[in-house]
Amino acid sequence: MDISRSASQPVSPWLFGKFSKHLGNNIYGGPWSEALAPLSLAAISC
C-alpha cells in the first residue's frame, strides 16, 4: 500500500452510506440474527 498516493476525486458519500448500513446490520443485529430470527419466532409462537 502506498499512502503517498491520493485519489483524483473524493469518494462518493453514497458509497459510505450503503457500506455503513451494511456494517450496522451486522454489528447491531449480529451476522446470524436474520438466519436465526425464524427459529426464535417459531419458539415464541409455540
Coordinates of N, CA and C in Angstrom, one line a residue, residues 1-44:
M1 N 0.8 -1.2 0.0 CA 0.0 0.0 0.0 C 0.9 1.2 0.0
D2 N 0.6 2.2 -0.9 CA 1.4 3.4 -1.0 C 0.5 4.5 -0.5
I3 N 0.8 5.0 0.8 CA 0.0 6.0 1.4 C 0.3 7.4 0.8
S4 N 1.3 7.6 0.0 CA 1.7 8.9 -0.5 C 0.8 9.2 -1.7
R5 N 0.1 8.2 -2.3 CA -0.8 8.5 -3.4 C -2.1 9.0 -2.9
S6 N -2.7 9.9 -3.7 CA -4.1 10.4 -3.3 C -5.0 10.2 -4.5
A7 N -6.3 10.1 -4.2 CA -7.3 9.9 -5.2 C -7.5 11.1 -6.1
S8 N -7.9 10.9 -7.3 CA -8.1 12.0 -8.2 C -9.4 12.7 -7.9
Q9 N -10.3 12.0 -7.3 CA -11.7 12.5 -6.9 C -12.0 12.1 -5.5
P10 N -12.8 12.8 -4.8 CA -13.3 12.3 -3.5 C -14.2 11.1 -3.6
V11 N -14.2 10.3 -2.5 CA -15.1 9.2 -2.5 C -16.5 9.6 -2.3
S12 N -17.4 9.0 -3.1 CA -18.8 9.4 -3.0 C -19.5 9.1 -1.7
P13 N -20.2 10.0 -1.1 CA -20.9 9.7 0.1 C -22.0 8.6 0.0
W14 N -22.4 8.4 -1.2 CA -23.4 7.3 -1.4 C -22.7 6.0 -1.1
L15 N -21.5 5.8 -1.4 CA -20.8 4.6 -1.1 C -20.7 4.4 0.3
F16 N -20.3 5.4 1.1 CA -20.2 5.3 2.5 C -21.5 4.9 3.2
G17 N -22.6 5.5 2.7 CA -23.9 5.3 3.3 C -24.3 3.8 3.2
K18 N -24.2 3.2 2.1 CA -24.6 1.8 1.9 C -23.7 0.9 2.7
F19 N -22.4 1.2 2.7 CA -21.5 0.3 3.5 C -21.7 0.4 5.0
S20 N -21.9 1.6 5.5 CA -22.2 1.8 6.9 C -23.5 1.1 7.3
K21 N -24.5 1.1 6.5 CA -25.7 0.5 6.8 C -25.5 -1.0 6.9
H22 N -24.7 -1.5 6.0 CA -24.4 -3.0 6.0 C -23.6 -3.3 7.3
L23 N -22.7 -2.5 7.6 CA -22.0 -2.8 8.9 C -22.9 -2.7 10.1
G24 N -23.8 -1.7 10.1 CA -24.7 -1.5 11.2 C -25.6 -2.7 11.4
N25 N -26.0 -3.3 10.3 CA -26.9 -4.5 10.4 C -26.1 -5.7 11.0
N26 N -24.8 -5.8 10.6 CA -24.0 -6.9 11.1 C -23.6 -6.7 12.6
I27 N -23.3 -5.4 12.9 CA -22.9 -5.1 14.3 C -24.0 -5.2 15.3
Y28 N -25.1 -4.5 15.0 CA -26.2 -4.4 16.0 C -27.1 -5.7 16.0
G29 N -27.3 -6.3 14.8 CA -28.1 -7.5 14.8 C -27.3 -8.7 14.9
G30 N -26.1 -8.7 14.6 CA -25.3 -9.9 14.6 C -25.4 -10.6 13.2
P31 N -24.3 -11.2 12.8 CA -24.3 -11.8 11.5 C -25.4 -13.0 11.3
W32 N -25.8 -13.5 12.5 CA -26.7 -14.7 12.4 C -28.1 -14.2 12.8
S33 N -28.3 -13.0 13.1 CA -29.7 -12.6 13.5 C -30.8 -12.8 12.5
E34 N -30.5 -12.6 11.3 CA -31.6 -12.8 10.3 C -31.7 -14.3 10.0
A35 N -30.7 -15.1 10.1 CA -30.8 -16.5 9.9 C -31.5 -17.2 11.0
L36 N -31.3 -16.7 12.2 CA -31.9 -17.3 13.4 C -33.3 -16.7 13.8
A37 N -33.7 -15.6 13.2 CA -34.9 -15.0 13.5 C -36.1 -15.9 13.3
P38 N -36.3 -16.6 12.2 CA -37.4 -17.5 12.1 C -37.5 -18.6 13.1
L39 N -36.3 -19.1 13.6 CA -36.3 -20.1 14.7 C -36.8 -19.5 16.0
S40 N -36.3 -18.3 16.3 CA -36.8 -17.7 17.6 C -38.2 -17.3 17.5
L41 N -38.7 -16.9 16.4 CA -40.2 -16.6 16.3 C -41.0 -17.8 16.4
A42 N -40.5 -18.9 15.9 CA -41.3 -20.2 16.0 C -41.3 -20.7 17.4
A43 N -40.3 -20.4 18.2 CA -40.3 -20.8 19.6 C -41.2 -20.0 20.4
I44 N -41.4 -18.7 20.1 CA -42.3 -17.9 20.8 C -43.7 -18.2 20.5

